[in-house]
Coordinates of N, CA and C in Angstrom, one line a residue:
X14 N 62.9 9.0 197.0 CA 62.4 8.2 196.1 C 62.9 8.5 194.9
X15 N 63.4 7.0 194.1 CA 63.8 7.5 192.7 C 62.7 7.7 191.6
X16 N 63.5 8.3 190.5 CA 62.5 8.7 189.2 C 61.8 7.2 188.9
X17 N 62.3 6.3 188.8 CA 61.5 5.0 188.5 C 60.3 4.8 189.6
X18 N 60.5 5.0 190.9 CA 59.5 4.9 192.0 C 58.5 5.6 191.6
X19 N 58.8 6.8 191.1 CA 57.7 8.2 191.3 C 56.9 7.9 189.9
X20 N 57.6 7.2 188.8 CA 56.6 6.9 187.9 C 55.7 5.5 188.0
X21 N 56.4 4.7 188.8 CA 55.4 3.6 189.0 C 54.9 3.9 190.0
X22 N 54.5 4.7 190.9 CA 53.4 5.5 191.9 C 52.8 6.4 191.2
X23 N 52.8 7.1 190.3 CA 52.4 7.9 189.5 C 50.7 7.4 189.3
X24 N 49.8 8.3 188.9 CA 48.3 7.6 188.2 C 48.5 7.0 187.0
X25 N 48.0 6.4 186.8 CA 47.6 5.8 185.0 C 47.9 6.9 183.9
X26 N 47.1 7.9 183.8 CA 47.2 8.9 183.0 C 48.5 9.5 182.8
X27 N 49.1 9.7 183.8 CA 50.6 10.3 184.1 C 51.2 9.7 183.6
X28 N 51.5 8.2 184.1 CA 52.3 7.4 183.6 C 52.5 6.9 182.2
X29 N 51.2 7.1 181.6 CA 51.2 6.5 180.3 C 51.6 7.7 179.5
X30 N 51.5 9.0 180.0 CA 51.9 10.2 179.2 C 53.6 10.5 179.3
X31 N 54.1 9.7 180.4 CA 55.3 10.1 180.5 C 56.0 9.0 179.7
X32 N 55.4 7.6 179.7 CA 56.2 6.5 178.8 C 56.0 7.1 177.4
X33 N 54.7 7.8 177.1 CA 54.9 8.1 175.6 C 55.6 9.2 175.1
X34 N 56.0 9.9 176.2 CA 57.0 11.1 175.8 C 58.4 10.3 175.5
X35 N 58.7 9.5 177.0 CA 59.9 8.5 176.8 C 60.2 8.3 175.2
X36 N 58.9 7.3 174.7 CA 59.2 6.5 173.7 C 59.5 7.5 172.5
X37 N 59.0 8.6 172.4 CA 59.2 9.6 171.2 C 60.4 10.1 171.2
X38 N 61.0 10.2 172.5 CA 62.2 10.8 172.6 C 63.6 9.7 172.2
X39 N 63.1 8.6 172.7 CA 64.1 7.3 172.6 C 63.9 6.1 171.7
X40 N 64.8 5.7 170.8 CA 64.7 4.4 170.2 C 66.0 3.4 170.3
X41 N 65.9 2.4 170.2 CA 66.7 1.3 170.7 C 68.0 1.6 169.6
X42 N 69.4 1.4 170.2 CA 70.4 1.6 169.5 C 70.2 0.4 168.6
X43 N 71.1 0.6 167.2 CA 71.4 -0.2 166.2 C 72.4 -1.0 166.6
X44 N 73.0 -2.3 166.1 CA 74.3 -2.8 166.6 C 75.3 -2.1 165.9
X45 N 75.0 -1.1 164.7 CA 76.1 -0.3 164.4 C 76.8 1.0 165.4
X46 N 75.2 1.5 165.8 CA 75.5 2.5 166.6 C 76.0 2.2 168.2
X47 N 75.7 0.8 168.4 CA 76.3 0.3 169.6 C 77.8 0.2 169.6
X48 N 77.9 -0.4 168.5 CA 79.5 -0.6 168.2 C 80.3 0.8 168.4
X49 N 79.7 1.6 167.8 CA 80.1 3.1 167.5 C 80.3 3.5 169.2
X50 N 79.5 3.5 170.1 CA 79.3 3.7 171.2 C 80.3 3.2 171.9
X51 N 80.5 1.8 172.1 CA 81.5 0.9 172.8 C 83.2 1.3 172.3
X52 N 83.1 1.9 171.2 CA 84.5 2.2 170.6 C 84.6 3.6 171.4
X53 N 83.8 4.4 171.5 CA 84.4 5.7 172.1 C 84.2 5.5 173.5
X54 N 83.8 4.3 174.1 CA 84.2 4.2 175.6 C 85.5 3.3 175.9
X55 N 86.1 3.0 174.9 CA 87.2 2.6 175.0 C 87.5 1.0 174.4
X56 N 86.6 0.6 173.8 CA 86.7 -0.9 173.4 C 87.4 -1.1 171.9
X57 N 88.3 -1.9 171.9 CA 88.8 -2.1 170.4 C 87.7 -2.6 169.8
X58 N 87.9 -2.8 168.5 CA 87.1 -3.0 167.3 C 86.4 -4.5 167.4
X59 N 87.3 -5.4 167.5 CA 86.6 -6.7 167.6 C 85.9 -7.0 168.9
X60 N 86.5 -6.4 170.1 CA 85.7 -6.5 171.3 C 84.3 -5.7 170.9
X61 N 84.2 -4.8 170.4 CA 83.0 -3.9 170.5 C 82.2 -4.6 169.4
X62 N 82.5 -5.1 168.5 CA 81.9 -6.0 167.7 C 80.6 -7.2 168.3
X63 N 81.9 -7.8 169.3 CA 81.5 -9.0 170.1 C 80.6 -8.7 171.1
X64 N 80.8 -7.5 171.5 CA 79.7 -7.2 172.8 C 78.6 -6.7 172.1
X65 N 78.5 -6.0 171.0 CA 77.1 -5.4 170.2 C 76.5 -6.9 169.9
X66 N 77.4 -7.6 169.2 CA 76.5 -8.9 168.7 C 76.0 -9.7 170.0
X67 N 76.3 -9.8 171.0 CA 75.9 -10.4 172.3 C 74.4 -9.5 172.9
X68 N 74.7 -8.4 172.6 CA 73.4 -7.7 173.0 C 72.1 -7.5 172.2
X69 N 72.6 -7.6 171.0 CA 71.5 -7.6 169.9 C 70.0 -7.6 170.1
X70 N 70.0 -8.6 171.0 CA 68.2 -8.7 171.6 C 68.2 -8.0 172.6
X71 N 68.9 -7.2 173.2 CA 68.3 -6.0 174.3 C 68.2 -5.2 173.6
X72 N 67.2 -4.3 173.7 CA 66.8 -2.9 173.5 C 67.6 -1.7 174.3
X73 N 68.7 -1.4 173.9 CA 69.4 -0.3 174.8 C 69.2 1.2 174.1
X74 N 69.1 2.0 174.8 CA 68.7 3.4 174.3 C 70.0 4.5 174.8
X75 N 70.8 3.8 175.4 CA 72.2 4.6 175.9 C 73.2 3.8 176.3
X76 N 74.4 4.4 176.2 CA 75.5 3.6 176.7 C 76.5 5.2 177.1
X77 N 76.8 5.0 178.3 CA 77.8 5.9 178.8 C 78.9 5.3 179.6
X78 N 80.0 6.1 179.4 CA 81.1 5.9 180.1 C 80.8 6.3 181.9
X79 N 81.5 5.5 182.2 CA 81.6 5.9 184.2 C 82.5 7.1 184.3
X80 N 81.7 8.0 185.5 CA 82.6 8.8 185.6 C 83.1 8.9 187.0
X81 N 84.2 9.2 187.4 CA 84.7 8.6 188.7 C 85.3 9.8 189.3

C-alpha cells in the first residue's frame, strides 16, 4: 500500500489531521522559487523561466532531481 493509498483509506478525522499538517509544512512555490529550483536542476535561465511560466497555474510544493 502506498502512502497515498493509506491516506485515502484512513478514517476521515485522521485524514483531515494529516492533510492539515501537510498544509502547515508546505506551500506552493512562487514562480521565482521554481526558476531557482529548475536552475539548480540543470536548466538554463531562459529555459527555467519558460518552464516556470508554463507551470504557474499548477501548485507545486517540491522539485527534485532524479537520482539514478
